[in-house]
Coordinates of C-alpha atoms and ligand atoms in Angstrom, one line a residue:
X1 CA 0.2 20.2 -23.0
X2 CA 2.4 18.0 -20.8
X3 CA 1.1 16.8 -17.5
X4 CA 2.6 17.7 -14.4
X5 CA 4.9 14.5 -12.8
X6 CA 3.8 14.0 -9.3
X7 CA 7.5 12.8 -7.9
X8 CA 6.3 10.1 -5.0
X9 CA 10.2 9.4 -4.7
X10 CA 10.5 12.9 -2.9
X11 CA 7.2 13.0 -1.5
X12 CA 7.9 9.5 0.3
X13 CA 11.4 10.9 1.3
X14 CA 9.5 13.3 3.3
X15 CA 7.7 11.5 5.1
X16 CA 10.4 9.0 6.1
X17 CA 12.2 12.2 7.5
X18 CA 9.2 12.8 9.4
X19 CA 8.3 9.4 10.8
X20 CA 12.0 9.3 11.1
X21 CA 12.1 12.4 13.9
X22 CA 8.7 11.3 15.6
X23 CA 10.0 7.8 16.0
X24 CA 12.9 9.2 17.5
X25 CA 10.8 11.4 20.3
X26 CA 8.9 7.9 20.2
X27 CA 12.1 6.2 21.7
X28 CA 12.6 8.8 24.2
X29 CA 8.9 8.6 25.3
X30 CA 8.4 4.9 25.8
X31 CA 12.2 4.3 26.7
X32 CA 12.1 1.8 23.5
X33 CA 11.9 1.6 19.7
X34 CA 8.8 0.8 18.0
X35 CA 9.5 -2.0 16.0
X36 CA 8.7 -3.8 12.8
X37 CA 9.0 -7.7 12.4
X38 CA 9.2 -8.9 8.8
X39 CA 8.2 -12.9 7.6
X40 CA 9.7 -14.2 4.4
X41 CA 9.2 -17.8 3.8
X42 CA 11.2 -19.3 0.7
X43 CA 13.5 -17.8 -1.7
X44 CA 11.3 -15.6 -3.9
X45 CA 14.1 -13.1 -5.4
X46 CA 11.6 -10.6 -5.7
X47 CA 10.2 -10.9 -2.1
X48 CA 13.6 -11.5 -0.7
X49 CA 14.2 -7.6 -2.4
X50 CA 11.5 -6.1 -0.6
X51 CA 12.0 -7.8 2.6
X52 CA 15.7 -6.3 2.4
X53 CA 14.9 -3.0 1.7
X54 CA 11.9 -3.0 4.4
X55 CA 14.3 -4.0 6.5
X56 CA 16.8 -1.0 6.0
X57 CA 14.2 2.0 5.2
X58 CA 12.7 0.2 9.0
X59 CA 16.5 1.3 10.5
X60 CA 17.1 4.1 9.0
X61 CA 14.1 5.3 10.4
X62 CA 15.3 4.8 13.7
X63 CA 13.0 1.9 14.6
X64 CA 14.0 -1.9 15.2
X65 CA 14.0 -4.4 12.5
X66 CA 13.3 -7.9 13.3
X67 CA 13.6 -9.9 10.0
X68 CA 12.3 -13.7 10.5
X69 CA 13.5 -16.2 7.2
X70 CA 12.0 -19.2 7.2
X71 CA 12.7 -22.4 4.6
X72 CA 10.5 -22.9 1.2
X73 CA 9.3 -26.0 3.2
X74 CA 7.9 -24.3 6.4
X75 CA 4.5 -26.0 7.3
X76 CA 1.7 -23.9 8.5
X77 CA 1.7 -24.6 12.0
X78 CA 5.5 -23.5 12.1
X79 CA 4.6 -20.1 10.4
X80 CA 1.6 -19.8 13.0
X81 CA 3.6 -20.3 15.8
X82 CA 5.9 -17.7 14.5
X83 CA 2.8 -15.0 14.5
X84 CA 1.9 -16.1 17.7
X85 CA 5.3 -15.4 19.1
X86 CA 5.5 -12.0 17.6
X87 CA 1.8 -11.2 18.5
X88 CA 3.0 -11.9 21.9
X89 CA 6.3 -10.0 22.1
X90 CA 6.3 -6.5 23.5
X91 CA 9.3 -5.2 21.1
X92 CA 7.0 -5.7 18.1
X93 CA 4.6 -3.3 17.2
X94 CA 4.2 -4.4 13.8
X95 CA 4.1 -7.3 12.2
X96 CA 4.1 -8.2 8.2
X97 CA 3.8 -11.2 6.4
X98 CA 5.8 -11.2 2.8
X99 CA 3.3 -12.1 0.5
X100 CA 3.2 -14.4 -1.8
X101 CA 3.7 -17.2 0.5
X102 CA 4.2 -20.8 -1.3
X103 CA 1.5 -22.6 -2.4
X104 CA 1.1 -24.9 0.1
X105 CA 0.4 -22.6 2.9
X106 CA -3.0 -21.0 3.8
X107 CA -2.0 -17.2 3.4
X108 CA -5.5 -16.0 4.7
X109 CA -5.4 -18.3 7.8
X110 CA -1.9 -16.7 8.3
X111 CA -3.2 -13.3 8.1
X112 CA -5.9 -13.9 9.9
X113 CA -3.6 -15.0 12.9
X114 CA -1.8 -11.6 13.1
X115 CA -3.0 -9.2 15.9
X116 CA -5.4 -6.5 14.6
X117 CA -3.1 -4.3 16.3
X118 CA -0.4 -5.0 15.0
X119 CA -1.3 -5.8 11.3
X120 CA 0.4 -2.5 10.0
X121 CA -0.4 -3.7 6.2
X122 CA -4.1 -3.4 6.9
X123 CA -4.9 -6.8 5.5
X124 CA -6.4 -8.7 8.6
X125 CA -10.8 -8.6 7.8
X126 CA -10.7 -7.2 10.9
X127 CA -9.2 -3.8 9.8
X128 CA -10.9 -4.1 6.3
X129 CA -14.0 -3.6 8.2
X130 CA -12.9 -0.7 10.1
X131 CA -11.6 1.0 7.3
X132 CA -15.1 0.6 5.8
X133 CA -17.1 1.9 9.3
X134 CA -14.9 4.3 9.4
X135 CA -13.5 3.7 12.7
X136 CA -9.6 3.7 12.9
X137 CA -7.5 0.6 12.5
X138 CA -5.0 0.4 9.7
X139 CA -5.3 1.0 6.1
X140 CA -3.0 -1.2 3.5
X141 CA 0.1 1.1 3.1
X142 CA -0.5 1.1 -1.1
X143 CA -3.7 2.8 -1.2
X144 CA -3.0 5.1 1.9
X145 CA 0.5 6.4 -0.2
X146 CA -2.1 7.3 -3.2
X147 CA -4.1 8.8 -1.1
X148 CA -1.7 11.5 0.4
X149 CA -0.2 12.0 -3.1
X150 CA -3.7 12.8 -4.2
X151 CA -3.9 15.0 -1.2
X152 CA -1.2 16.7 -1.9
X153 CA -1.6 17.6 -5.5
X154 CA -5.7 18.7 -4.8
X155 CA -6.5 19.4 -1.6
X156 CA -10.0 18.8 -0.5
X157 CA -10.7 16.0 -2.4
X158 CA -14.9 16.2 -1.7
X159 CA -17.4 16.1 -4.9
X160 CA -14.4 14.8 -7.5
X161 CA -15.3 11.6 -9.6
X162 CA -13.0 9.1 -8.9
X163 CA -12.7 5.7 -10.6
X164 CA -10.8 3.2 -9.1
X165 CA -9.5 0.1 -12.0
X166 CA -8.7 -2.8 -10.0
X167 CA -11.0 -4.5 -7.0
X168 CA -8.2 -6.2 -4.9
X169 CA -8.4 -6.3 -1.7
X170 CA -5.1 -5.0 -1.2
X171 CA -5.3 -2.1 -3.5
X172 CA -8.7 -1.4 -5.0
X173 CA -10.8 -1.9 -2.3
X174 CA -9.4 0.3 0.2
X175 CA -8.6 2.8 -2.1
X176 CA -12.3 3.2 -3.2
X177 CA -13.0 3.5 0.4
X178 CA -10.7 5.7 1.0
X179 CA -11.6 8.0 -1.3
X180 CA -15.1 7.6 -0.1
X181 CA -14.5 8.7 3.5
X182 CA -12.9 11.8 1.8
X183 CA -16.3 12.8 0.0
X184 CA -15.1 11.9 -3.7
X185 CA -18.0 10.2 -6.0
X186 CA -16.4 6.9 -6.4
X187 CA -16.8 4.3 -9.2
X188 CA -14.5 0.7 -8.7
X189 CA -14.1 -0.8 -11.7
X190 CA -13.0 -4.0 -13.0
X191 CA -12.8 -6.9 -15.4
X192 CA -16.7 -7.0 -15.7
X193 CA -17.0 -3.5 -16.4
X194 CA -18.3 -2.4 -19.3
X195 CA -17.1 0.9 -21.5
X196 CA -14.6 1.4 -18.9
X197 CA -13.2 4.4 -21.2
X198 CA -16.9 5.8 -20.4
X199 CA -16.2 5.9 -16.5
X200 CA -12.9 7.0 -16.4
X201 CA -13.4 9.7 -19.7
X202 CA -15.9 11.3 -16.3
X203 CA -13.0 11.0 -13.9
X204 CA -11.1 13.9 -11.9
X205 CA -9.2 11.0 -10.5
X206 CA -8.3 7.7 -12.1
X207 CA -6.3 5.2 -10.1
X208 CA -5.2 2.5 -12.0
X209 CA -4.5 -1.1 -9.9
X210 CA -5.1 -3.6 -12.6
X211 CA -1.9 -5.5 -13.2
X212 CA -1.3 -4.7 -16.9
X213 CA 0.9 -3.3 -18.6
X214 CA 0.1 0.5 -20.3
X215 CA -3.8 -0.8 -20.2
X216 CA -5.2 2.8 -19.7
X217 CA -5.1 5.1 -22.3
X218 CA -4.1 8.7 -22.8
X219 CA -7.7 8.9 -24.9
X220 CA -9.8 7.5 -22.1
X221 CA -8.7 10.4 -19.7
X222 CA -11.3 13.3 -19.2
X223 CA -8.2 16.5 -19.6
X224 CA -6.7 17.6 -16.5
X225 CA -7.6 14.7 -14.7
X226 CA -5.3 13.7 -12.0
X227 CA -3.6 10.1 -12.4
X228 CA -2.0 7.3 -10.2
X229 CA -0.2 4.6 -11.6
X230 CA 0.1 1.9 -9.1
X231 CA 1.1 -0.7 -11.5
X232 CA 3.8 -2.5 -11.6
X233 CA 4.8 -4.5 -14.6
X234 CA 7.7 -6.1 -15.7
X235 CA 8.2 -6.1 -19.4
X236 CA 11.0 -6.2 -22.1
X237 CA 13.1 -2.9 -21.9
X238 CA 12.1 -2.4 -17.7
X239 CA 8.8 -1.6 -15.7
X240 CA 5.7 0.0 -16.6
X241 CA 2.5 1.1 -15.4
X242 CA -1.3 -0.1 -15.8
X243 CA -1.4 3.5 -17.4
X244 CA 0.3 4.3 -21.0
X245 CA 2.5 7.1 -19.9
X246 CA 3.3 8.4 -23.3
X247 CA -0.3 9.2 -24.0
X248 CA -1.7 9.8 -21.0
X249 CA 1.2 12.2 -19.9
X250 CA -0.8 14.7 -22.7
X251 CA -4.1 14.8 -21.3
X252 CA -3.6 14.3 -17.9
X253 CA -3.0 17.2 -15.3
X254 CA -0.9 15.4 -13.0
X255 CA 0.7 11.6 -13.5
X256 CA 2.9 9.5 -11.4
X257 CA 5.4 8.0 -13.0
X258 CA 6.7 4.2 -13.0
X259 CA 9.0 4.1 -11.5
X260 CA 8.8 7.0 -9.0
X261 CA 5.6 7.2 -8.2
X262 CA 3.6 4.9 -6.1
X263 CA 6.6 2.7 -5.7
X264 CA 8.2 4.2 -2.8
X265 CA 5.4 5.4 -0.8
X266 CA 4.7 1.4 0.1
X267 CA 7.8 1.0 2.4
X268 CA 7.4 4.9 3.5
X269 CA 3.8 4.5 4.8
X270 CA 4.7 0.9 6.2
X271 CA 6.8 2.8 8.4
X272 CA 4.2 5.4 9.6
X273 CA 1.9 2.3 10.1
X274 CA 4.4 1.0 12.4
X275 CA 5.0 4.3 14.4
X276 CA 1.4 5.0 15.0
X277 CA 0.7 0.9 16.1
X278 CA 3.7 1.7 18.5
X279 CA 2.1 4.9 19.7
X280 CA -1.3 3.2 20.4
X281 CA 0.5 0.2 22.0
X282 CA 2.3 2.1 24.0
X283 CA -0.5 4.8 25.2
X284 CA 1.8 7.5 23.9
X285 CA 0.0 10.6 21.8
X286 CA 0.9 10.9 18.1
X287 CA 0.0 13.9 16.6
X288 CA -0.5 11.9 13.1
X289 CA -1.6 14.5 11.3
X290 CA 2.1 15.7 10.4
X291 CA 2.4 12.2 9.0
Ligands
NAD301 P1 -4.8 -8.1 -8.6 O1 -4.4 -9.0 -9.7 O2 -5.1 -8.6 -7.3 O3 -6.1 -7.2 -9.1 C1 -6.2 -6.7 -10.4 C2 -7.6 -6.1 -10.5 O4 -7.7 -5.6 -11.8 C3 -8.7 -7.1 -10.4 O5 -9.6 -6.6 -9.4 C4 -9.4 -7.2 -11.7 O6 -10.9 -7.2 -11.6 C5 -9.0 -5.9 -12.4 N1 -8.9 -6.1 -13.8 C6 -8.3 -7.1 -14.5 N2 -8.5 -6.9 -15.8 C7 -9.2 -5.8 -16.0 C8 -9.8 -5.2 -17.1 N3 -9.6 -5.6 -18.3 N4 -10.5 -4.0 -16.9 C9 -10.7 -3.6 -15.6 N5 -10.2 -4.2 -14.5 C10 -9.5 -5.3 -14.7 O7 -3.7 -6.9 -8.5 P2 -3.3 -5.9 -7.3 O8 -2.6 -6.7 -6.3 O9 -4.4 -5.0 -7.0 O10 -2.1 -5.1 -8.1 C11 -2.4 -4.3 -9.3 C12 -1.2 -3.8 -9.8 O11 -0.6 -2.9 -8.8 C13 -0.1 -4.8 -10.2 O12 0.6 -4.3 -11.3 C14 0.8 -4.8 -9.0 O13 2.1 -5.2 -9.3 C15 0.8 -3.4 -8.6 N6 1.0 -3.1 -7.1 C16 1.9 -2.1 -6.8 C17 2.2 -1.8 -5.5 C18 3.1 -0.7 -5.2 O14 3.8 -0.7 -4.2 N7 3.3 0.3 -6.1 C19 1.6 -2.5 -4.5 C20 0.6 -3.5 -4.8 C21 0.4 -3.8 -6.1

């Protein structure tokens, strides 16, 4: 039996057409756009890709995009200043810093310098710890994009065993803890875990975050079991997943592809960060359940 393919590229579509109409009525409501600033420092080819298409998906969306390049060279307290500025200007509601920034700068200091508020890729310590008390703040857009997929193929998610591969703290970590607020049984696993084909052979959900390429195995996978790729590896022939498609795609019950899957629910949620900081900013209500 062949899995079903849980199509992310569609489902992200979606909900850029939605945050696309409520930013709109956004507009309207607060007489402004809500709007996304963007920090690339250096030349990464890869970066300087995503920052483009951030950029784009930001004005299609109907929202302002306020992209910030700055020289391989920059010094810290030239980037800091930068955050400052945007922390302090009213036309930005979110603010993201393209990681990996070169060596030589202090990427937690930077991130530590955004405004809660405005930190709409979750990664300041100060929304890390609301995500885990539960209070709202914003959640890193990766793990929240899994998290509706997973909502969308199962429902209620409460009782399932879930194991999380992968304890980063821009992917693992808030994924285990969002699964945990939605009552799954959770189990985060990593490099010092041992039998991981043990905990994930248990799992109703396996999300796989390690960074290698086809690491999980179609064998490992308890049948039925509901599986998101989120890696992204570059090898010979294209890009693969931390999962092995080709075997796990007959035991599984649901897969997502790479690529297709988690890929473009990044830049969608990024979006729908954006629009609900600009609704909070703003004091306008955002029925953020459609989204
Ligand atoms: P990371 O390198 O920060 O973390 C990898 C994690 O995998 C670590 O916590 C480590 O403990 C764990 N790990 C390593 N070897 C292991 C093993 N043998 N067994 C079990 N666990 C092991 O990586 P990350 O930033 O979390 O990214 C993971 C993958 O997701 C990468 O392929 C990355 O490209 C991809 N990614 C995709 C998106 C997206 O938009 N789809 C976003 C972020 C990351």
């Amino acid at each position: 039996m062949s899995a079903d393919i849980i199509d992310g590229k569609a489902f992200a579509a979606g909900l850029r057409g939605r945050v696309g109409e409520a930013a709109g009525a956004f507009a309207k409501a607060a007489g402004r756009p809500a709007g996304l600033a963007v920090v690339l420092v250096g030349e990464d080819p890869a970066s300087a890709v995503y920052v483009r298409s951030k950029g784009k998906a930001t004005v299609a969306a109907g929202m302002a995009s306020f992209e910030h390049r700055l020289p391989a060279d920059t010094d810290q307290a030239t980037l800091e200043a930068l955050v400052d500025q945007l922390n302090a200007d009213p036309a930005v509601d979110g603010i993201l810093v393209q990681l990996p920034l070169p060596r030589h700068l202090d990427a937690d200091a930077v991130l530590l310098r955004i405004d809660p508020d405005k930190d709409v890729d979750g990664f300041h310590p100060v929304n890390a710890g609301r995500l885990a008390s539960g209070l709202p703040g914003f959640v890193p857009c990766t793990p929240l994009g899994c998290l509706m997929l997973l909502r969308d193929r199962l429902g209620d998610l409460s009782g399932k065993e879930a194991v999380v591969i992968g304890r980063s703290n821009i992917v693992g970590k808030p994924m285990a803890a969002l699964l945990t607020a939605d009552s799954a049984t959770v189990t985060l696993a990593h490099s010092r875990t041992r039998d991981l084909p043990s905990h994930v052979g248990r799992a109703d959900i396996v999300v796989a975050a390690v960074g290698r390429p086809n690491f999980v195995r179609g064998e490992w996978l308890k049948p039925g079991a509901t599986v998101i790729d989120v890696g992204i590896n570059r090898v010979e022939g294209g890009l693969v997943g931390d999962v092995d498609f080709a075997s796990a795609v007959e035991v599984a019950g649901a897969i997502t592809p790479v690529p297709g899957g988690v890929g473009p629910m990044t830049i969608a949620v990024l979006l729908r960060n954006t629009l609900v900081a600009a609704h909070r900013r703003a004091g306008v209500p955002l029925d953020d359940a459609t989204l």
